[in-house]
Coordinates of N, CA, C and O in Angstrom, one line a residue:
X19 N 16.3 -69.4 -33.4 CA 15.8 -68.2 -34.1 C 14.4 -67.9 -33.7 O 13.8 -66.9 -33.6
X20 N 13.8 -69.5 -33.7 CA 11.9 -69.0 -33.5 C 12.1 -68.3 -32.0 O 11.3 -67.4 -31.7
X21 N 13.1 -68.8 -31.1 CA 12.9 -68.5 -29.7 C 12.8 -66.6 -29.5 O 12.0 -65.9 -29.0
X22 N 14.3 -66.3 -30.3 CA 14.5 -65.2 -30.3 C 13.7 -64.0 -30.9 O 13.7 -62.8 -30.5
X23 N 12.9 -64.6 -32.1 CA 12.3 -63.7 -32.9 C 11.0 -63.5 -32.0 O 10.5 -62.4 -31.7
X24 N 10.5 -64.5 -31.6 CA 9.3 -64.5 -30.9 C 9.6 -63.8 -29.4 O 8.6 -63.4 -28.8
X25 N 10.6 -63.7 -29.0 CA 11.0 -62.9 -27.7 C 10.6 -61.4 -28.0 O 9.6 -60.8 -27.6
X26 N 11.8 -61.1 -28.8 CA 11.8 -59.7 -29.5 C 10.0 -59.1 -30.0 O 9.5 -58.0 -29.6
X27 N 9.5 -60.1 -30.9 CA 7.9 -59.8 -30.2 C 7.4 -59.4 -29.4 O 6.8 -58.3 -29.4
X28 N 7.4 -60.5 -28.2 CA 6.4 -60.0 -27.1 C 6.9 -59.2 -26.6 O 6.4 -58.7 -25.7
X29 N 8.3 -58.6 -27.0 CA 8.8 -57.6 -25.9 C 7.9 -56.4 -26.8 O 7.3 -55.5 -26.3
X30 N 8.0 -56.6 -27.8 CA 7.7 -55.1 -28.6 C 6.5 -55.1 -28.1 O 6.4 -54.2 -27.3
X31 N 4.9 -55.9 -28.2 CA 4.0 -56.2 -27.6 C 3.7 -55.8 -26.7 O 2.8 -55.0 -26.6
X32 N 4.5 -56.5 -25.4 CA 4.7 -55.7 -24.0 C 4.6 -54.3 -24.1 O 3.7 -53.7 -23.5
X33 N 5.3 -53.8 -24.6 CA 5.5 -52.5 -24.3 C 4.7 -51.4 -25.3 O 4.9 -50.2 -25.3
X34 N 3.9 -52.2 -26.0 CA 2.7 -51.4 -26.3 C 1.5 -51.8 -25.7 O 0.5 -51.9 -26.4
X35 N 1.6 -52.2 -24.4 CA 0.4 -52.4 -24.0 C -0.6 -53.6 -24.4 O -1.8 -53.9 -24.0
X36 N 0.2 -54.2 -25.2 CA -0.9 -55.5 -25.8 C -0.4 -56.7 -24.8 O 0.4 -57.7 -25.0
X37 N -0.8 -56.5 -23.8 CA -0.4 -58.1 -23.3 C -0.6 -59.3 -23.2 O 0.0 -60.2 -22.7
X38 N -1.9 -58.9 -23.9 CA -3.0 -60.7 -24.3 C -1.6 -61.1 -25.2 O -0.9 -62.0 -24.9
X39 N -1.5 -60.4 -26.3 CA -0.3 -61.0 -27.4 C 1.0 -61.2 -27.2 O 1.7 -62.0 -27.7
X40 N 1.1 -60.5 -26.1 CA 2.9 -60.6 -25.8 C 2.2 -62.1 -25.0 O 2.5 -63.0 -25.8
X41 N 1.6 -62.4 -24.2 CA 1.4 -63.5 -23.7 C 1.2 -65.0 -24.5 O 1.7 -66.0 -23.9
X42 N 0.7 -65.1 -25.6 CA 0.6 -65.5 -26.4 C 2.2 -65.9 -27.2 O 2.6 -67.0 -27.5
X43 N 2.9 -64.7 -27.4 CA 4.2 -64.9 -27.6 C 4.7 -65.6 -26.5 O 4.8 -66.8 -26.6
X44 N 5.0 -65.2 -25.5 CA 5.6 -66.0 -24.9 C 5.1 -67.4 -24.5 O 5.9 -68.1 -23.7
X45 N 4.2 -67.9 -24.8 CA 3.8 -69.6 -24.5 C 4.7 -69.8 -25.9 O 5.6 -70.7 -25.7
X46 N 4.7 -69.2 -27.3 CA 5.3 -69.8 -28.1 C 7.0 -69.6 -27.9 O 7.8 -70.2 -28.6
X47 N 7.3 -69.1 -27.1 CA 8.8 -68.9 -26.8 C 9.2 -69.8 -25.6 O 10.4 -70.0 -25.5
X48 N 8.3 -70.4 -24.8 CA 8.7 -71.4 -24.1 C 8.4 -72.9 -25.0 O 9.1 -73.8 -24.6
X49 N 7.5 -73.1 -25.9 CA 7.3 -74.2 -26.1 C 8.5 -74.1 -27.3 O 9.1 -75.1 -27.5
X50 N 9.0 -73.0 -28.0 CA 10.7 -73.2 -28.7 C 11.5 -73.4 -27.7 O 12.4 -74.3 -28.0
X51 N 11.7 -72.7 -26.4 CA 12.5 -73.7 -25.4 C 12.6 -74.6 -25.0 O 13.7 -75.0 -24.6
X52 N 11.4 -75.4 -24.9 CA 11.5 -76.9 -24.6 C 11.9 -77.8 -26.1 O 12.5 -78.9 -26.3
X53 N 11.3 -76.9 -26.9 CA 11.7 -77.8 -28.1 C 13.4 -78.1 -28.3 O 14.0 -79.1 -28.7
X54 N 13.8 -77.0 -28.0 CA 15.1 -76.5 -28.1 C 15.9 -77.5 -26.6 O 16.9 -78.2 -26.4
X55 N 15.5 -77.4 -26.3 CA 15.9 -78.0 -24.5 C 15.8 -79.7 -24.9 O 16.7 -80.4 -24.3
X56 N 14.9 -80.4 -26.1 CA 14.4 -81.6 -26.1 C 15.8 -81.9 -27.3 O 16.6 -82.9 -27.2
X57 N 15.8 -81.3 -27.8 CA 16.9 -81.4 -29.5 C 18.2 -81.5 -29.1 O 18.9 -82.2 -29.8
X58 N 18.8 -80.7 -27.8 CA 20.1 -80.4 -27.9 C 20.2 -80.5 -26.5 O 20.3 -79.5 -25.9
X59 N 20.0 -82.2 -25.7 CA 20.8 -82.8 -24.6 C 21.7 -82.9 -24.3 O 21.8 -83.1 -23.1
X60 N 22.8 -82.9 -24.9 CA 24.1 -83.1 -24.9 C 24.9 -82.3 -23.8 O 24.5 -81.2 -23.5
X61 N 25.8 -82.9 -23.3 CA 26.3 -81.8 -22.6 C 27.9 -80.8 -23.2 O 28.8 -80.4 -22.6
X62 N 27.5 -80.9 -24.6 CA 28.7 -80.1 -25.1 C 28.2 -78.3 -24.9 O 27.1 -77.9 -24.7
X63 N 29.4 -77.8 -25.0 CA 29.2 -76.3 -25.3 C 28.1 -75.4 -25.9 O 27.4 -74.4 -25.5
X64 N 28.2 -76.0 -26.9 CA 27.0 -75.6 -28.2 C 25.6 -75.9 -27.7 O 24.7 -75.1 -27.6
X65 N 25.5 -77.4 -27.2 CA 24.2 -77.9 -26.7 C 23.5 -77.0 -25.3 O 22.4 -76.5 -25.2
X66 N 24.6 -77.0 -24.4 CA 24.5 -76.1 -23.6 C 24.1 -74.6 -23.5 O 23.3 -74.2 -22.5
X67 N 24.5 -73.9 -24.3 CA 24.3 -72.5 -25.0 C 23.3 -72.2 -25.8 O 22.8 -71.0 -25.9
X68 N 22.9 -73.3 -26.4 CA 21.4 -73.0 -26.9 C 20.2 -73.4 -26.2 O 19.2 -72.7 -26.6
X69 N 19.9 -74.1 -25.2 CA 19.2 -74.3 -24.1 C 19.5 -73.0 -23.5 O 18.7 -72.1 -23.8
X70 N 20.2 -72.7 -23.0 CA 20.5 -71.2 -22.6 C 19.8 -70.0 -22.8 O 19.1 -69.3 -22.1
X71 N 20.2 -70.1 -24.7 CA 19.2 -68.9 -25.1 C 17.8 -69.3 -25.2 O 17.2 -68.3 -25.2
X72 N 17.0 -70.4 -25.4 CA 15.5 -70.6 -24.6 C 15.2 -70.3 -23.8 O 14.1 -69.7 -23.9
X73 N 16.0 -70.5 -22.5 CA 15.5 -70.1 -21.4 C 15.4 -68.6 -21.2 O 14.5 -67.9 -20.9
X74 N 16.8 -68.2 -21.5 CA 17.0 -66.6 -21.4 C 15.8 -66.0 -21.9 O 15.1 -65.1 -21.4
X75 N 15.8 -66.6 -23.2 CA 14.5 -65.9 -24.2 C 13.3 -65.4 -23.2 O 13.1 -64.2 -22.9
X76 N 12.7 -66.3 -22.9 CA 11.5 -67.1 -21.8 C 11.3 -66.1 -20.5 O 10.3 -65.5 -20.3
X77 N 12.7 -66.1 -19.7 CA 12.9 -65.8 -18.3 C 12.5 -63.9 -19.2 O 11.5 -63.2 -18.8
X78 N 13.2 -63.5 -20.1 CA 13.3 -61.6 -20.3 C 11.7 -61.4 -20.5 O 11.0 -60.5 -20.0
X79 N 11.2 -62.7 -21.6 CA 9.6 -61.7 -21.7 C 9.2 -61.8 -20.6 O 9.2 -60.7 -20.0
X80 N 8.9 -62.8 -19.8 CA 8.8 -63.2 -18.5 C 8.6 -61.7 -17.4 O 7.7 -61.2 -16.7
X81 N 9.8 -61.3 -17.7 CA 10.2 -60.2 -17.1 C 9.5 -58.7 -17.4 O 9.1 -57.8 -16.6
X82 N 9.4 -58.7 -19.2 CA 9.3 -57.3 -19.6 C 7.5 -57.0 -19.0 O 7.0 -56.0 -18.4
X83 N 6.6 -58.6 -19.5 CA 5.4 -58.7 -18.9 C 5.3 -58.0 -17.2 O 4.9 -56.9 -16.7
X84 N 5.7 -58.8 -16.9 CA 5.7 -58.4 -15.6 C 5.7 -56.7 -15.2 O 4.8 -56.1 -14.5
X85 N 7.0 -56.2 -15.8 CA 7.1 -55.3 -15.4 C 6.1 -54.6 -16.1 O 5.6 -53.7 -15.4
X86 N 5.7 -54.6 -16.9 CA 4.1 -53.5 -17.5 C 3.0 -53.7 -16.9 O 2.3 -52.8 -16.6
X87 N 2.6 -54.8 -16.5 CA 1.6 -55.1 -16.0 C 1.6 -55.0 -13.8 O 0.9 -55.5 -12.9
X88 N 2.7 -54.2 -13.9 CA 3.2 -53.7 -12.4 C 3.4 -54.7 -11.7 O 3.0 -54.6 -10.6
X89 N 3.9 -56.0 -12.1 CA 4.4 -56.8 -10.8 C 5.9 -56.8 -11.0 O 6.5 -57.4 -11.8
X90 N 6.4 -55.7 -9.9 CA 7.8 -55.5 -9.7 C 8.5 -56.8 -9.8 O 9.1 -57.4 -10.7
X91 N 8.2 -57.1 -8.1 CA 9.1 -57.9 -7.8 C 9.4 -59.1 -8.6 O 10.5 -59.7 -8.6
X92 N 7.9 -59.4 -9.8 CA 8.5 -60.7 -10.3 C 9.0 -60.3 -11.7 O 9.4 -61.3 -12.5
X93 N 9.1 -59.0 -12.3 CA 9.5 -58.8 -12.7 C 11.3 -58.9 -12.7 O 12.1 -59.3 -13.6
X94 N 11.5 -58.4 -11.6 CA 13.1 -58.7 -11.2 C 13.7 -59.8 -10.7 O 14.9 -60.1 -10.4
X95 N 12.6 -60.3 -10.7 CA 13.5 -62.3 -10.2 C 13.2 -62.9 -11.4 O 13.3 -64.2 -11.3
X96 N 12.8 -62.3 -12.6 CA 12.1 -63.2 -14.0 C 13.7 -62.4 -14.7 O 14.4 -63.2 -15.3
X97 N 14.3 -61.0 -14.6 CA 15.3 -60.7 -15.4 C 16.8 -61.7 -14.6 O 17.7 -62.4 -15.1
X98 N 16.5 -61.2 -13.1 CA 17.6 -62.3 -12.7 C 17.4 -63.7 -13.2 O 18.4 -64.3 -13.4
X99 N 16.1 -64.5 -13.3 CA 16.8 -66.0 -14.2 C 17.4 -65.9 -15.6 O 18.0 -66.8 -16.1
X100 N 16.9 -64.5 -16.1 CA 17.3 -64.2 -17.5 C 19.0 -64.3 -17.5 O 19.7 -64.9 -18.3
X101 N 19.5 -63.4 -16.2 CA 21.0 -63.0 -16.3 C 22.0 -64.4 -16.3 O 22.9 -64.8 -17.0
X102 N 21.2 -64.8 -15.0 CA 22.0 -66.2 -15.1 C 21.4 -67.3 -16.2 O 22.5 -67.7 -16.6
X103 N 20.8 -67.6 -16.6 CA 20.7 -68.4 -18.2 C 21.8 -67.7 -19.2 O 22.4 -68.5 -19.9
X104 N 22.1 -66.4 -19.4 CA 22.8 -65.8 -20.2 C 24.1 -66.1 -19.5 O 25.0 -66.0 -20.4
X105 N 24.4 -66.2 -18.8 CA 25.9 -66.2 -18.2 C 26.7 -66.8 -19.2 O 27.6 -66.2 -19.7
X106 N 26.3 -67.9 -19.5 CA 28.0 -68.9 -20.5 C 27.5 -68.5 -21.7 O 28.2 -68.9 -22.7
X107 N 26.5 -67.7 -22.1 CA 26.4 -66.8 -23.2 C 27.2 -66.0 -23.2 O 28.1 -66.1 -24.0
X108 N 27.1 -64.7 -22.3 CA 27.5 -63.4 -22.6 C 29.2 -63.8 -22.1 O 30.0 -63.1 -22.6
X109 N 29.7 -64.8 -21.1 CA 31.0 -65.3 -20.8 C 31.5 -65.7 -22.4 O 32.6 -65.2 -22.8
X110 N 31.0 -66.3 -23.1 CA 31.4 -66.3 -24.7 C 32.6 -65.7 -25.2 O 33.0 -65.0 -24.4
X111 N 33.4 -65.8 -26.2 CA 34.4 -65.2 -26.8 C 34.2 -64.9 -28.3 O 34.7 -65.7 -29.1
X112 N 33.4 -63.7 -28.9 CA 32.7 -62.6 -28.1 C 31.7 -62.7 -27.8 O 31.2 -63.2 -28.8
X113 N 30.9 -62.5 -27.0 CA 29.6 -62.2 -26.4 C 28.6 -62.4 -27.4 O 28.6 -61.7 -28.5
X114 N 27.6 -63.6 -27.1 CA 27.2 -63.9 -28.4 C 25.9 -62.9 -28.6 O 25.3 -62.5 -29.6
X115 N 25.4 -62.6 -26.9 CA 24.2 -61.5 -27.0 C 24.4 -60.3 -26.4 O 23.5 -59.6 -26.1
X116 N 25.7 -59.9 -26.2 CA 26.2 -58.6 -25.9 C 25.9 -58.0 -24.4 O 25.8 -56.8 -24.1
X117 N 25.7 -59.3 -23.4 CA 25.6 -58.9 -22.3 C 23.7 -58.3 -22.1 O 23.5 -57.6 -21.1
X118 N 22.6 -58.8 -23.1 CA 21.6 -57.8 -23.2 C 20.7 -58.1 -22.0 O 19.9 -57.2 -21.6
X119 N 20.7 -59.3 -21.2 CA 20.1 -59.7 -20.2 C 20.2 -59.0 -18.7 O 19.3 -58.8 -17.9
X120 N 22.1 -58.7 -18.9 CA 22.0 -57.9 -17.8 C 21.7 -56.4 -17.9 O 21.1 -55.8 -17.0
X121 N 22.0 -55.9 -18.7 CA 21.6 -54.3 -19.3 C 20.0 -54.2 -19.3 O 19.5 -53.1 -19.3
X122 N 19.3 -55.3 -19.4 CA 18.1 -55.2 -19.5 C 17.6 -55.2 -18.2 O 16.6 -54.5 -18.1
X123 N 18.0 -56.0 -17.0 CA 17.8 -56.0 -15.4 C 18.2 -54.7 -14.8 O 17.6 -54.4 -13.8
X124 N 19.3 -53.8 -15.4 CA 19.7 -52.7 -15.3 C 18.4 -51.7 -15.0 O 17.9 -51.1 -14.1
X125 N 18.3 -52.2 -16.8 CA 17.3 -50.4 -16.9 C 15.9 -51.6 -16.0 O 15.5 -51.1 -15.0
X126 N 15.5 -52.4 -16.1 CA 14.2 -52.8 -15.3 C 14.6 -51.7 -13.6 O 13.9 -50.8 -13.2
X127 N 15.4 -52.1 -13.2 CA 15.9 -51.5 -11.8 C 15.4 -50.0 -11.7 O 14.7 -49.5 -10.9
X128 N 16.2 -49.3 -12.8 CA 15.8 -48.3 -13.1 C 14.7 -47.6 -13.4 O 14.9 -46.4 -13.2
X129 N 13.4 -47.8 -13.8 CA 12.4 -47.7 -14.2 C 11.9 -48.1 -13.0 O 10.9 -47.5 -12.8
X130 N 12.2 -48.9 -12.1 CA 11.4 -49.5 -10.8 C 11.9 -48.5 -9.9 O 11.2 -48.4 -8.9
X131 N 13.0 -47.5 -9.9 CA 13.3 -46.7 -8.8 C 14.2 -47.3 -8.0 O 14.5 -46.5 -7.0
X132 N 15.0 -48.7 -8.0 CA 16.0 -49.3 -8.0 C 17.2 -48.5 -8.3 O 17.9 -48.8 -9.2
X133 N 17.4 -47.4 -7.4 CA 18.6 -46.9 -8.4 C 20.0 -47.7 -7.9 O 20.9 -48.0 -8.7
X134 N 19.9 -47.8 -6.6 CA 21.2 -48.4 -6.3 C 21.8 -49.9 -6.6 O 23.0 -50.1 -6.7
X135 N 20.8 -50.8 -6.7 CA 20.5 -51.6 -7.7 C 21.2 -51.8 -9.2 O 22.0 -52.6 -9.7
X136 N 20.3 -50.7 -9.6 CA 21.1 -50.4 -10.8 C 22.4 -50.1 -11.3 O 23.1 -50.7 -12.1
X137 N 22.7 -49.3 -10.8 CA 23.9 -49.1 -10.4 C 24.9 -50.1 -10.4 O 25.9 -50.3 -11.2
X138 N 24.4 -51.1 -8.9 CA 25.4 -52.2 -9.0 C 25.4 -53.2 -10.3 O 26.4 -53.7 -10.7
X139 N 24.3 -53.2 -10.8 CA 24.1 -54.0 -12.3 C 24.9 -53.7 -13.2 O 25.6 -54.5 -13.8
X140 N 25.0 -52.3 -13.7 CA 25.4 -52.1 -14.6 C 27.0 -51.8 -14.0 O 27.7 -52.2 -15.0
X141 N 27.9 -51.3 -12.9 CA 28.6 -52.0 -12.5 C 29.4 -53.3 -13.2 O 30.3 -53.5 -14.0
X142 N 28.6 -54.1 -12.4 CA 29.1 -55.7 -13.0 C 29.3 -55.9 -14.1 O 30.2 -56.7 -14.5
X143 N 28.2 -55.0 -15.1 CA 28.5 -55.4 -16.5 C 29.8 -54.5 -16.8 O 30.9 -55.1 -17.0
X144 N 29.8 -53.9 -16.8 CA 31.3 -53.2 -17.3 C 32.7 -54.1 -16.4 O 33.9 -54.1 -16.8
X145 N 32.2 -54.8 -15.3 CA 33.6 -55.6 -15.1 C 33.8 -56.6 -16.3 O 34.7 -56.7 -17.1
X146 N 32.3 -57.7 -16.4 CA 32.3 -58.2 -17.5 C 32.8 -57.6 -19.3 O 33.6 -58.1 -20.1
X147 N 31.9 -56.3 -19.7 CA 32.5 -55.9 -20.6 C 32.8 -54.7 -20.5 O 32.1 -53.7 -20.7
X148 N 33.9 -54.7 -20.2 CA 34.8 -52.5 -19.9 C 34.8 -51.9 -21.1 O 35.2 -52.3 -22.2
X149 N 34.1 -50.6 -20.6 CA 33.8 -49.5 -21.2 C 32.2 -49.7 -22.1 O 31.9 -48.6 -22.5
X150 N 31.6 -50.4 -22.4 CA 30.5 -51.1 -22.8 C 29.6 -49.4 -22.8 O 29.0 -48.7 -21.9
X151 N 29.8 -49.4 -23.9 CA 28.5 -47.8 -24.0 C 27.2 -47.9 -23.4 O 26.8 -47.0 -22.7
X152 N 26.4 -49.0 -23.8 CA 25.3 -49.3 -23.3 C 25.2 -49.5 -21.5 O 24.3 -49.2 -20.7
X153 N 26.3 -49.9 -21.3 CA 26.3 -50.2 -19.2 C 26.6 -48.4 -19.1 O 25.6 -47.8 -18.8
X154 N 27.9 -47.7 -19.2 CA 28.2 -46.8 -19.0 C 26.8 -46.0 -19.1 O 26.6 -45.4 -18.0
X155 N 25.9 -45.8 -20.1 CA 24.9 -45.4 -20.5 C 23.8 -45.7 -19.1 O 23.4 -44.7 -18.5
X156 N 23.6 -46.6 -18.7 CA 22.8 -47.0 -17.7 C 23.7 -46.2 -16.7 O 23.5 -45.0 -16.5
X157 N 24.6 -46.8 -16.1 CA 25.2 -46.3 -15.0 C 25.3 -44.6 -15.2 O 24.5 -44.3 -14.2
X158 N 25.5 -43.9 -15.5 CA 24.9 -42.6 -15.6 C 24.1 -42.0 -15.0 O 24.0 -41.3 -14.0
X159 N 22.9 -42.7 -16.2 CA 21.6 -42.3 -15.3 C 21.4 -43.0 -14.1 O 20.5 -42.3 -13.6
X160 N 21.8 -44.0 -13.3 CA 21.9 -44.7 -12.1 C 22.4 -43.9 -11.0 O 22.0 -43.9 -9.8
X161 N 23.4 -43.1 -11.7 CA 24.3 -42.0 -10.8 C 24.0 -41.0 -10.2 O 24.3 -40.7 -9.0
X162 N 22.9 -40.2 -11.7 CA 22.0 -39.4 -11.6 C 20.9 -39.3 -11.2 O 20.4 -38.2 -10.9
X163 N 20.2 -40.5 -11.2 CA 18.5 -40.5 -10.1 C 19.6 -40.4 -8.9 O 19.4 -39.2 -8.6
X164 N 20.4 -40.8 -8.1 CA 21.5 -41.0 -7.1 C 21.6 -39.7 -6.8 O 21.3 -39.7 -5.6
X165 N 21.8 -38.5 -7.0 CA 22.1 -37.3 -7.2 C 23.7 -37.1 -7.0 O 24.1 -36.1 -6.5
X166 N 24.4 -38.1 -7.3 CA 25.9 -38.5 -7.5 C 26.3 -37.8 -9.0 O 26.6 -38.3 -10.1
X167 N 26.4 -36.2 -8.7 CA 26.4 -35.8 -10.0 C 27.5 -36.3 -10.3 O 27.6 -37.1 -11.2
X168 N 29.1 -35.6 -9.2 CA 30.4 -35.7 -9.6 C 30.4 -37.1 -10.5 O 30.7 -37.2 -11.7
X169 N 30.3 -38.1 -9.7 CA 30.6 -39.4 -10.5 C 29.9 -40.1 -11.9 O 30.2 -40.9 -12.8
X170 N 28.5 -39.1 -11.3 CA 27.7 -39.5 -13.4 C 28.5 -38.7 -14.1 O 29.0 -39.2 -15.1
X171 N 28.9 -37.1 -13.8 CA 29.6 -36.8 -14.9 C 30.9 -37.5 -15.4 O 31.1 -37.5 -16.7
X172 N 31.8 -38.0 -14.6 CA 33.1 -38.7 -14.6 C 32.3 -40.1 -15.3 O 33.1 -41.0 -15.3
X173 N 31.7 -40.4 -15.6 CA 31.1 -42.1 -16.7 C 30.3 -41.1 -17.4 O 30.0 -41.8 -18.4
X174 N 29.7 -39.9 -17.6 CA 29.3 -39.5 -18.7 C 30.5 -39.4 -19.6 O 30.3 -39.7 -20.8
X175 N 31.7 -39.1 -19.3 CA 33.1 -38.3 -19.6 C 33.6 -39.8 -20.4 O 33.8 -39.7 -21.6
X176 N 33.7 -40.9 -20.0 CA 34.1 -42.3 -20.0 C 33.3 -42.8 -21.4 O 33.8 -43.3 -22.4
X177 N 32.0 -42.4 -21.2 CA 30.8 -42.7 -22.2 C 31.4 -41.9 -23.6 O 31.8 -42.5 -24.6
X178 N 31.3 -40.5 -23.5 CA 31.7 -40.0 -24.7 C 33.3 -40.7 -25.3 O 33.3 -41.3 -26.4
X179 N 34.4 -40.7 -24.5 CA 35.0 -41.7 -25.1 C 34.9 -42.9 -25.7 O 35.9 -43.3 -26.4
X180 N 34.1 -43.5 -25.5 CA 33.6 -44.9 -26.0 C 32.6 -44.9 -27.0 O 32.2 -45.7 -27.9
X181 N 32.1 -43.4 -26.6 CA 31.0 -43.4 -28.4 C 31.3 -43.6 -29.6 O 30.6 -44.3 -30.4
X182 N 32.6 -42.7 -30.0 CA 32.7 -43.0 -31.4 C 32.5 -44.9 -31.5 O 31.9 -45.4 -32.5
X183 N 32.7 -45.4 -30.9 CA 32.7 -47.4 -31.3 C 31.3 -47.4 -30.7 O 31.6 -48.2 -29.7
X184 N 30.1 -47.2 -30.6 CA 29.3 -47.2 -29.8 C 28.3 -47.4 -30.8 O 28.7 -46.6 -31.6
X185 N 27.2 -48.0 -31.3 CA 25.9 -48.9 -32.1 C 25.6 -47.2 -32.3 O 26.1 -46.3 -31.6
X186 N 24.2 -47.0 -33.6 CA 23.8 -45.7 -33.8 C 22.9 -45.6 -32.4 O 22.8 -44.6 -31.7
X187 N 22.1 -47.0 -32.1 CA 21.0 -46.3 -31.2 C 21.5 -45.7 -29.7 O 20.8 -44.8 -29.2
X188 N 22.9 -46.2 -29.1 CA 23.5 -45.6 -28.4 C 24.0 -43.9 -28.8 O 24.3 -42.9 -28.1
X189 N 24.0 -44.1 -29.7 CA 24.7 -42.6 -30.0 C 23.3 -41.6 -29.8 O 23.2 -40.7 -29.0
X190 N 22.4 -41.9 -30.9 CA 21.2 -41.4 -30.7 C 20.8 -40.3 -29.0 O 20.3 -39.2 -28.9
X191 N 21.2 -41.3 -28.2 CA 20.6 -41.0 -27.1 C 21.2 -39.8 -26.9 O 20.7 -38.9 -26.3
X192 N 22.6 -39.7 -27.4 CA 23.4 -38.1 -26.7 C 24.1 -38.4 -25.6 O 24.7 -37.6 -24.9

């Protein structure tokens, strides 16, 4: 929970521009990873899965820093260690973080001008979770920097059917 809460932090941090603090958060979100990494050796399921979300934690601020402070590229090789740390997470039965590592590599792509990229990201996530509002949601606009109207509108069309089941902040968006 310290790992998570403290993530969700520096991200909010990050993205107001405070990055001495998001920095700060994140030394405290890797030292709950290792803590977490030191507690639960084991190589059962559970053991395994919570080392996971440490790292994941770690690898996303990792990432969100990066990306404000303009270093692309490590910003996209900090969400890809995120995706794969989340893997036997979001493989879960149900998804214990809703797939947010890769939706989050998504929109990074996107905001980088990555559209095709993106694309294929959010792609994958919908093999992993079909119809997923939030990927459809990405893939859209992926479509659309693409100037791929016909096919954003055909996953806009896909999206509205999936809204009614869809979280408020997705709906929000329209």
């Amino acid at each position: 929970a310290r790992a998570l809460g403290e993530h969700a932090r520096g991200v909010a941090l990050a993205r107001m521009g405070r990055v001495d603090e998001a920095q700060e958060a994140l030394a405290r979100v890797e030292a709950a990873a290792k803590e977490i990494a030191l507690a639960h050796t084991g190589d059962g399921d559970n053991n395994r899965m919570l080392r996971d979300i440490g790292e994941m934690a770690a690898a996303r601020l990792r990432a969100d820093i990066a990306l404000v402070t303009q270093r692309s590229d490590e910003a996209l090789a900090a969400h890809a260690q995120a995706v794969a740390a989340a893997k036997r997470i979001d493989d879960s039965e149900p998804p214990m973080l809703a797939a947010g590592a890769t939706l989050a590599l998504g929109e990074a792509q996107l905001v980088l001008g990555r559209t095709a990229a993106a694309e294929a990201t959010f792609r994958a996530d919908l093999q992993a979770q079909p119809e997923s509002g939030w990927a459809l949601h990405g893939l859209a606009r992926a479509l659309r920097a693409q100037d791929k109207t016909q096919e954003a509108a055909a996953v806009r069309e896909r999206l509205n059917r999936a809204r009614p089941q869809a979280d408020a902040a997705l709906k929000a968006l329209g």
